[in-house]
Amino acid sequence: MSKAVAIIVQIAGLYIIYLLGTLIQNTFNLFIPGSVIGLVILFAFLSLKLVPENWFKQGVGFMIKHLPFFFIPATVGVMSYAYVFEGKGVLLVFIGLLSTALVMGISGVVAQWMARRREAAHE
Amino acid sequence: MNSLLLASAVIFMTILIYQGALFVYRRFRRIYTAPIILSTVTIIILLLVFGLSYDTYMLGGRWIDHLLGPAVVALAFPLYQYRDLLKKMLLPILVGTSVGAFIGVTSGLLLSKWAGFSELIIHSIVPKSVTTPVAMSIAESSGGVMPLAAVFVMIAGIGGVLIHPVVMRFSRLTHPLGKGVGMGSASHAIGTATSMERDPLEGSVSTIAMVLSAVIVSVLAPGLTLLFM
């Protein structure tokens, strides 16, 4: 099997798991998106050794390497809402950025501090 | 037939622009040349120049968008590879992410409330730090607007990628665990994609933080909104 075919078949496999996740979400009316449920399913499959790693290796490698590409259509969507940020709306961009910076900095500092303490305790 | 041709052209152009952005990024590594940012800006400018709408772009764009689901599923793989280390560090990740979720919801809510924005906007900004589908359903159930919530999710995602070098330097984040929790908690999957490019361990931590954050924010948001509004 050539590499390109392997990648395409494996991505199809990932797609099926994603569909399964979506099915579970819809059936049980969950707020967690199907893609995240699919992530948990694949993790469980791998952990329980139900599927061998090399079944997905190339497809996963390709998708993760080009992860930003798959977000492009979603991020381009911002253009439709440019009007929200006219005038006083500019403030919303600053609020969004400030809040994002606070989350990133503080959550990171807390996790890093705890992680370093654990590492020190194990040494 | 015509729309099929247009869709193919859009997909082809998007791949070309993405490849071009990767090329630029490899030679000129700045945060604003990150492929996601450079590609998005280039495409928006092209659409505006040629007078094309987002709906027209999405004739092809939705096919790429379809692959976002399986791309998120793929994140299970590095998570599995680092499972032993992650298991040992689950508590720091969980606590860091919970703190982040609390700060994200409260700061977004209070800042936009003090600035005097309408409830419609406040409810849409609250869930911005989590992945789009979750954010949209949180916003909807509290009285926000779904597309607007999606825009704030993009601000947290793209904005987070843009400002993360400054934030990380300022808060002295050097450990992959701290960086990953920060990126995943603040900028969901877009932050995770950026982390994954740099370091698979940081990316895996970011993946966990992103998933946990989606759950924690959906539980926290309704209560905190009630408390502060």
PDB file of C-alpha atoms in Angstrom, chain A residues 11 14-15 17-18 31-36 38-40 42-43 46-49 52-54 56-57 59-60 63-81 84-85 88-93 95-112 114-116 118-119 122, chain B residues 14-15 18 36 39-40 43 47 54 57 61 64 66-74 76-80 88-89 91-92 95-96 100 103-104 107-108 111-112 115-117 121 128 133-134 147-148 151 154-156 158-160 163-164 167 171-175 177-178 181-183 185-187 189 193 196-197 211 215 218:
ATOM      1  CA  ILE A  11      -8.286   9.514   7.547  1.00  0.00           C
ATOM      2  CA  LEU A  14     -10.781   8.746  11.702  1.00  0.00           C
ATOM      3  CA  TYR A  15     -13.841  10.158   9.954  1.00  0.00           C
ATOM      4  CA  ILE A  17     -14.863   7.462  14.516  1.00  0.00           C
ATOM      5  CA  TYR A  18     -15.894  11.123  14.290  1.00  0.00           C
ATOM      6  CA  PHE A  31     -23.286  19.108  24.982  1.00  0.00           C
ATOM      7  CA  ILE A  32     -19.829  17.720  24.205  1.00  0.00           C
ATOM      8  CA  PRO A  33     -19.179  17.857  20.438  1.00  0.00           C
ATOM      9  CA  GLY A  34     -18.956  14.636  18.427  1.00  0.00           C
ATOM     10  CA  SER A  35     -15.317  15.289  17.534  1.00  0.00           C
ATOM     11  CA  VAL A  36     -14.298  15.363  21.209  1.00  0.00           C
ATOM     12  CA  GLY A  38     -14.513  10.638  18.929  1.00  0.00           C
ATOM     13  CA  LEU A  39     -11.187  11.665  20.471  1.00  0.00           C
ATOM     14  CA  VAL A  40     -12.109   9.871  23.693  1.00  0.00           C
ATOM     15  CA  LEU A  42      -9.986   6.536  19.793  1.00  0.00           C
ATOM     16  CA  PHE A  43      -8.011   7.018  23.015  1.00  0.00           C
ATOM     17  CA  LEU A  46      -5.774   2.497  21.719  1.00  0.00           C
ATOM     18  CA  SER A  47      -5.524   2.070  25.496  1.00  0.00           C
ATOM     19  CA  LEU A  48      -7.555  -1.154  25.474  1.00  0.00           C
ATOM     20  CA  LYS A  49      -5.392  -2.385  22.557  1.00  0.00           C
ATOM     21  CA  PRO A  52      -3.001  -1.373  16.942  1.00  0.00           C
ATOM     22  CA  GLU A  53      -1.140   1.939  16.746  1.00  0.00           C
ATOM     23  CA  ASN A  54      -0.048   1.439  13.150  1.00  0.00           C
ATOM     24  CA  PHE A  56      -3.771   5.161  12.272  1.00  0.00           C
ATOM     25  CA  LYS A  57      -0.143   6.200  12.439  1.00  0.00           C
ATOM     26  CA  GLY A  59      -3.164   9.368   8.787  1.00  0.00           C
ATOM     27  CA  VAL A  60      -2.788  10.876  12.252  1.00  0.00           C
ATOM     28  CA  MET A  63      -3.547  15.484  10.040  1.00  0.00           C
ATOM     29  CA  ILE A  64      -1.617  16.706  13.066  1.00  0.00           C
ATOM     30  CA  LYS A  65       1.192  18.084  10.933  1.00  0.00           C
ATOM     31  CA  HIS A  66      -1.352  20.127   8.985  1.00  0.00           C
ATOM     32  CA  LEU A  67      -3.799  20.794  11.820  1.00  0.00           C
ATOM     33  CA  PRO A  68      -3.934  24.590  11.251  1.00  0.00           C
ATOM     34  CA  PHE A  69      -5.069  23.993   7.649  1.00  0.00           C
ATOM     35  CA  PHE A  70      -8.355  22.452   8.762  1.00  0.00           C
ATOM     36  CA  PHE A  71      -9.205  25.549  10.811  1.00  0.00           C
ATOM     37  CA  ILE A  72      -8.892  27.979   7.915  1.00  0.00           C
ATOM     38  CA  PRO A  73     -12.567  27.928   6.788  1.00  0.00           C
ATOM     39  CA  ALA A  74     -13.687  28.542  10.385  1.00  0.00           C
ATOM     40  CA  THR A  75     -11.262  31.414  10.984  1.00  0.00           C
ATOM     41  CA  VAL A  76     -12.087  33.089   7.645  1.00  0.00           C
ATOM     42  CA  GLY A  77     -15.676  33.239   8.970  1.00  0.00           C
ATOM     43  CA  VAL A  78     -14.713  36.171  11.195  1.00  0.00           C
ATOM     44  CA  MET A  79     -15.008  38.420   8.107  1.00  0.00           C
ATOM     45  CA  SER A  80     -18.812  38.123   8.167  1.00  0.00           C
ATOM     46  CA  TYR A  81     -18.962  39.721  11.610  1.00  0.00           C
ATOM     47  CA  VAL A  84     -19.756  43.970  15.366  1.00  0.00           C
ATOM     48  CA  PHE A  85     -16.360  45.473  16.041  1.00  0.00           C
ATOM     49  CA  LYS A  88     -17.320  50.924  20.472  1.00  0.00           C
ATOM     50  CA  GLY A  89     -17.161  47.290  19.376  1.00  0.00           C
ATOM     51  CA  VAL A  90     -13.368  47.587  19.113  1.00  0.00           C
ATOM     52  CA  LEU A  91     -13.422  47.356  22.904  1.00  0.00           C
ATOM     53  CA  LEU A  92     -14.735  43.800  22.577  1.00  0.00           C
ATOM     54  CA  VAL A  93     -11.560  42.756  20.786  1.00  0.00           C
ATOM     55  CA  ILE A  95     -11.686  42.508  26.238  1.00  0.00           C
ATOM     56  CA  GLY A  96     -11.381  39.192  24.388  1.00  0.00           C
ATOM     57  CA  LEU A  97      -7.593  39.505  24.186  1.00  0.00           C
ATOM     58  CA  LEU A  98      -7.148  40.659  27.782  1.00  0.00           C
ATOM     59  CA  SER A  99      -9.323  37.845  29.118  1.00  0.00           C
ATOM     60  CA  THR A 100      -7.457  35.325  26.919  1.00  0.00           C
ATOM     61  CA  ALA A 101      -4.100  36.583  28.210  1.00  0.00           C
ATOM     62  CA  LEU A 102      -5.296  36.267  31.829  1.00  0.00           C
ATOM     63  CA  VAL A 103      -6.515  32.709  31.283  1.00  0.00           C
ATOM     64  CA  MET A 104      -3.322  31.665  29.503  1.00  0.00           C
ATOM     65  CA  GLY A 105      -0.925  33.236  31.993  1.00  0.00           C
ATOM     66  CA  ILE A 106      -2.618  32.249  35.236  1.00  0.00           C
ATOM     67  CA  SER A 107      -3.706  28.696  34.290  1.00  0.00           C
ATOM     68  CA  GLY A 108      -0.202  28.084  32.929  1.00  0.00           C
ATOM     69  CA  VAL A 109       1.547  29.432  36.020  1.00  0.00           C
ATOM     70  CA  VAL A 110      -0.617  27.316  38.353  1.00  0.00           C
ATOM     71  CA  ALA A 111      -0.038  24.130  36.320  1.00  0.00           C
ATOM     72  CA  GLN A 112       3.691  24.803  35.945  1.00  0.00           C
ATOM     73  CA  MET A 114       2.357  22.247  40.603  1.00  0.00           C
ATOM     74  CA  ALA A 115       4.211  20.230  37.960  1.00  0.00           C
ATOM     75  CA  ARG A 116       7.628  21.456  39.155  1.00  0.00           C
ATOM     76  CA  ARG A 118       5.775  17.060  41.679  1.00  0.00           C
ATOM     77  CA  GLU A 119       8.956  16.640  39.682  1.00  0.00           C
ATOM     78  CA  HIS A 122       9.893  12.445  42.619  1.00  0.00           C
TER      79      HIS A 122
ATOM     80  CA  THR B  14      -6.794  27.325   0.083  1.00  0.00           C
ATOM     81  CA  ILE B  15      -4.215  24.523  -0.190  1.00  0.00           C
ATOM     82  CA  TYR B  18      -1.601  27.362   3.102  1.00  0.00           C
ATOM     83  CA  ILE B  36      -3.115  29.845  10.455  1.00  0.00           C
ATOM     84  CA  SER B  39      -3.537  31.994   5.493  1.00  0.00           C
ATOM     85  CA  THR B  40      -6.647  33.474   7.116  1.00  0.00           C
ATOM     86  CA  ILE B  43      -7.880  34.597   2.090  1.00  0.00           C
ATOM     87  CA  LEU B  47     -12.249  37.595  -0.943  1.00  0.00           C
ATOM     88  CA  TYR B  54     -17.969  34.083   2.938  1.00  0.00           C
ATOM     89  CA  TYR B  57     -15.955  30.727  -0.078  1.00  0.00           C
ATOM     90  CA  GLY B  61     -14.489  25.669   2.403  1.00  0.00           C
ATOM     91  CA  ILE B  64     -12.159  21.359   4.444  1.00  0.00           C
ATOM     92  CA  HIS B  66     -15.701  18.603   7.331  1.00  0.00           C
ATOM     93  CA  LEU B  67     -12.210  17.310   8.042  1.00  0.00           C
ATOM     94  CA  LEU B  68     -11.945  19.335  11.248  1.00  0.00           C
ATOM     95  CA  GLY B  69     -13.894  16.599  13.084  1.00  0.00           C
ATOM     96  CA  PRO B  70     -11.496  13.752  12.192  1.00  0.00           C
ATOM     97  CA  ALA B  71      -8.550  16.120  12.816  1.00  0.00           C
ATOM     98  CA  VAL B  72      -9.714  16.583  16.410  1.00  0.00           C
ATOM     99  CA  VAL B  73     -10.160  12.799  16.725  1.00  0.00           C
ATOM    100  CA  ALA B  74      -6.535  12.404  15.580  1.00  0.00           C
ATOM    101  CA  ALA B  76      -6.074  11.068  20.672  1.00  0.00           C
ATOM    102  CA  PHE B  77      -2.902   9.601  19.207  1.00  0.00           C
ATOM    103  CA  PRO B  78      -0.216  11.819  20.797  1.00  0.00           C
ATOM    104  CA  LEU B  79      -2.313  11.753  23.967  1.00  0.00           C
ATOM    105  CA  TYR B  80      -1.967   7.976  23.966  1.00  0.00           C
ATOM    106  CA  LYS B  88       1.365  11.482  36.556  1.00  0.00           C
ATOM    107  CA  MET B  89       0.609  15.150  35.818  1.00  0.00           C
ATOM    108  CA  LEU B  91      -3.680  16.918  38.896  1.00  0.00           C
ATOM    109  CA  PRO B  92      -1.607  19.966  37.812  1.00  0.00           C
ATOM    110  CA  VAL B  95      -6.218  22.384  38.644  1.00  0.00           C
ATOM    111  CA  GLY B  96      -4.589  24.738  36.107  1.00  0.00           C
ATOM    112  CA  GLY B 100      -8.299  29.056  33.743  1.00  0.00           C
ATOM    113  CA  ILE B 103     -10.911  33.266  35.098  1.00  0.00           C
ATOM    114  CA  GLY B 104     -12.026  33.068  31.470  1.00  0.00           C
ATOM    115  CA  SER B 107     -13.138  38.168  33.265  1.00  0.00           C
ATOM    116  CA  GLY B 108     -15.054  38.036  29.978  1.00  0.00           C
ATOM    117  CA  LEU B 111     -15.104  43.309  31.613  1.00  0.00           C
ATOM    118  CA  SER B 112     -17.875  43.400  29.004  1.00  0.00           C
ATOM    119  CA  ALA B 115     -17.849  48.387  29.425  1.00  0.00           C
ATOM    120  CA  GLY B 116     -21.642  48.553  29.165  1.00  0.00           C
ATOM    121  CA  PHE B 117     -22.349  45.996  26.468  1.00  0.00           C
ATOM    122  CA  ILE B 121     -23.090  40.316  23.722  1.00  0.00           C
ATOM    123  CA  LYS B 128     -15.006  32.137  24.221  1.00  0.00           C
ATOM    124  CA  PRO B 133     -19.563  23.850  19.046  1.00  0.00           C
ATOM    125  CA  VAL B 134     -19.471  23.822  22.855  1.00  0.00           C
ATOM    126  CA  PRO B 147     -22.519  33.133  15.382  1.00  0.00           C
ATOM    127  CA  LEU B 148     -21.287  35.939  17.610  1.00  0.00           C
ATOM    128  CA  VAL B 151     -16.459  35.002  16.520  1.00  0.00           C
ATOM    129  CA  MET B 154     -11.936  32.887  17.034  1.00  0.00           C
ATOM    130  CA  ILE B 155     -10.655  35.989  18.848  1.00  0.00           C
ATOM    131  CA  ALA B 156      -9.566  33.785  21.766  1.00  0.00           C
ATOM    132  CA  ILE B 158      -6.244  33.534  16.810  1.00  0.00           C
ATOM    133  CA  GLY B 159      -5.616  36.242  19.419  1.00  0.00           C
ATOM    134  CA  GLY B 160      -4.139  33.665  21.776  1.00  0.00           C
ATOM    135  CA  ILE B 163      -0.131  37.116  22.004  1.00  0.00           C
ATOM    136  CA  HIS B 164       1.162  33.858  23.492  1.00  0.00           C
ATOM    137  CA  VAL B 167       2.131  36.224  27.751  1.00  0.00           C
ATOM    138  CA  SER B 171       4.408  34.842  33.180  1.00  0.00           C
ATOM    139  CA  ARG B 172       7.686  32.889  32.793  1.00  0.00           C
ATOM    140  CA  LEU B 173       6.069  29.814  31.270  1.00  0.00           C
ATOM    141  CA  THR B 174       8.911  27.550  30.166  1.00  0.00           C
ATOM    142  CA  HIS B 175       7.704  24.091  31.197  1.00  0.00           C
ATOM    143  CA  LEU B 177       3.108  21.496  31.050  1.00  0.00           C
ATOM    144  CA  GLY B 178       2.510  25.150  31.881  1.00  0.00           C
ATOM    145  CA  VAL B 181      -2.290  24.149  29.919  1.00  0.00           C
ATOM    146  CA  GLY B 182      -2.145  27.865  29.051  1.00  0.00           C
ATOM    147  CA  MET B 183      -2.662  27.320  25.330  1.00  0.00           C
ATOM    148  CA  SER B 185      -7.318  26.589  28.389  1.00  0.00           C
ATOM    149  CA  ALA B 186      -7.190  29.965  26.665  1.00  0.00           C
ATOM    150  CA  SER B 187      -7.196  29.155  22.955  1.00  0.00           C
ATOM    151  CA  ALA B 189      -8.002  23.742  19.420  1.00  0.00           C
ATOM    152  CA  ALA B 193      -2.549  23.226  16.855  1.00  0.00           C
ATOM    153  CA  MET B 196       1.520  20.671  18.604  1.00  0.00           C
ATOM    154  CA  GLU B 197       3.686  22.312  15.922  1.00  0.00           C
ATOM    155  CA  VAL B 211     -11.135  18.878  26.432  1.00  0.00           C
ATOM    156  CA  VAL B 215     -16.486  20.358  30.184  1.00  0.00           C
ATOM    157  CA  SER B 218     -20.086  24.346  30.381  1.00  0.00           C
TER     158      SER B 218
END
